[in-house]
Tab-separated table of C-alpha atoms in Angstrom:
chain	number	residue	atom	x	y	z
A	1	MET	CA	-24.622	50.951	124.688
A	2	GLU	CA	-23.425	52.473	121.589
A	3	GLN	CA	-19.548	52.223	121.447
A	4	ALA	CA	-17.368	55.236	120.812
A	5	GLU	CA	-15.757	55.576	117.361
A	6	LYS	CA	-11.860	55.503	116.858
A	7	GLU	CA	-9.902	56.430	113.880
A	8	LEU	CA	-7.591	53.699	112.902
A	9	ASP	CA	-6.749	54.484	109.280
A	10	GLY	CA	-2.801	54.537	108.819
A	11	LYS	CA	-2.287	53.289	112.484
A	12	PRO	CA	-0.527	49.710	112.822
A	13	GLN	CA	-2.969	47.014	113.660
A	14	LEU	CA	-0.680	45.222	116.142
A	15	PHE	CA	-3.406	42.768	116.937
A	16	GLU	CA	-3.239	41.359	113.606
A	17	ILE	CA	0.477	39.901	114.404
A	18	PRO	CA	-0.269	36.416	115.647
A	19	LEU	CA	0.123	36.565	119.410
A	20	GLU	CA	1.421	33.005	119.616
A	21	VAL	CA	4.426	34.040	117.438
A	22	LEU	CA	5.152	37.068	119.903
A	23	LEU	CA	4.993	34.750	122.871
A	24	GLU	CA	7.464	32.298	121.270
A	25	MET	CA	9.755	34.938	120.369
A	26	SER	CA	9.744	36.214	123.951
A	27	LYS	CA	10.872	32.621	124.913
A	28	VAL	CA	13.869	32.930	122.734
A	29	ARG	CA	14.645	36.129	124.224
A	30	MET	CA	14.426	34.953	127.683
A	31	ALA	CA	16.603	31.830	126.691
A	32	ASN	CA	19.169	34.526	125.316
A	33	ILE	CA	19.108	36.271	128.712
A	34	LYS	CA	20.218	32.994	130.421
A	35	LYS	CA	22.948	32.705	127.971
A	36	TYR	CA	24.230	36.324	127.744
A	37	ASP	CA	23.362	39.158	130.048
A	38	ARG	CA	20.310	41.168	129.703
A	39	GLU	CA	21.889	44.360	128.407
A	40	ASN	CA	23.392	42.268	125.440
A	41	ARG	CA	20.526	42.953	123.249
A	42	LEU	CA	21.350	46.705	123.618
A	43	LYS	CA	24.669	46.346	121.709
A	44	PRO	CA	24.807	46.063	118.015
A	45	ILE	CA	25.793	42.933	116.426
A	46	LYS	CA	27.190	42.408	113.000
A	47	ALA	CA	24.482	41.631	110.544
A	48	SER	CA	26.637	38.796	109.163
A	49	LEU	CA	26.472	36.980	112.405
A	50	LEU	CA	22.618	37.434	112.678
A	51	PHE	CA	22.189	36.242	109.122
A	52	ASP	CA	24.352	33.178	109.607
A	53	ALA	CA	22.417	32.144	112.656
A	54	THR	CA	19.188	32.777	111.042
A	55	LEU	CA	20.189	30.361	108.036
A	56	ARG	CA	21.485	27.804	110.378
A	57	HIS	CA	18.101	27.797	112.282
A	58	MET	CA	16.016	27.586	109.216
A	59	LEU	CA	18.272	24.827	107.842
A	60	ALA	CA	17.655	22.871	111.029
A	61	TRP	CA	13.914	23.619	110.759
A	62	TYR	CA	13.885	22.434	106.951
A	63	GLN	CA	15.704	19.244	107.900
A	64	GLY	CA	12.889	18.421	110.211
A	65	ILE	CA	14.484	19.394	113.618
A	66	ASP	CA	11.957	21.161	115.400
A	67	ASN	CA	13.749	22.563	118.500
A	68	ASP	CA	17.061	24.029	119.261
A	69	SER	CA	18.868	21.794	121.707
A	70	SER	CA	20.380	24.517	123.795
A	71	THR	CA	17.227	26.459	124.434
A	72	GLY	CA	14.178	24.063	123.637
A	73	CYS	CA	12.786	26.843	121.437
A	74	ASN	CA	11.596	26.184	117.776
A	75	HIS	CA	14.343	26.781	115.369
A	76	MET	CA	11.745	28.900	113.237
A	77	THR	CA	11.285	31.121	116.232
A	78	HIS	CA	14.894	31.691	116.652
A	79	ALA	CA	15.186	32.557	113.078
A	80	LEU	CA	12.195	35.223	113.304
A	81	TYR	CA	13.897	36.551	116.566
A	82	ASN	CA	17.356	36.902	114.652
A	83	LEU	CA	15.536	38.578	111.790
A	84	ALA	CA	13.875	40.999	114.209
A	85	MET	CA	17.214	42.018	115.627
A	86	LEU	CA	18.811	42.294	112.116
A	87	TYR	CA	15.893	44.561	111.237
A	88	ARG	CA	16.414	46.674	114.411
A	89	ASP	CA	20.131	47.318	113.570
A	90	TRP	CA	19.623	47.743	109.708
A	91	GLU	CA	20.480	51.118	108.605
């Protein structure tokens, strides 16, 4: 059977983002819900706090420490999640 055509020019190709990265970021989110309340993510956070946390996680990763001791999630994933939150609040 011939498949229908769909115009994709200029539209985001979300399948190009590695799904394993999104899944790992969601684990960080779920760990944050345990630490803070679910609605906490809706509140703005100072960019300096997110940037500082990102640098701490990247430094830990660079030093060979794979996972955050309080969440069990990978430090790189924590950094990515923090950058996503930083981007969300960037104006």
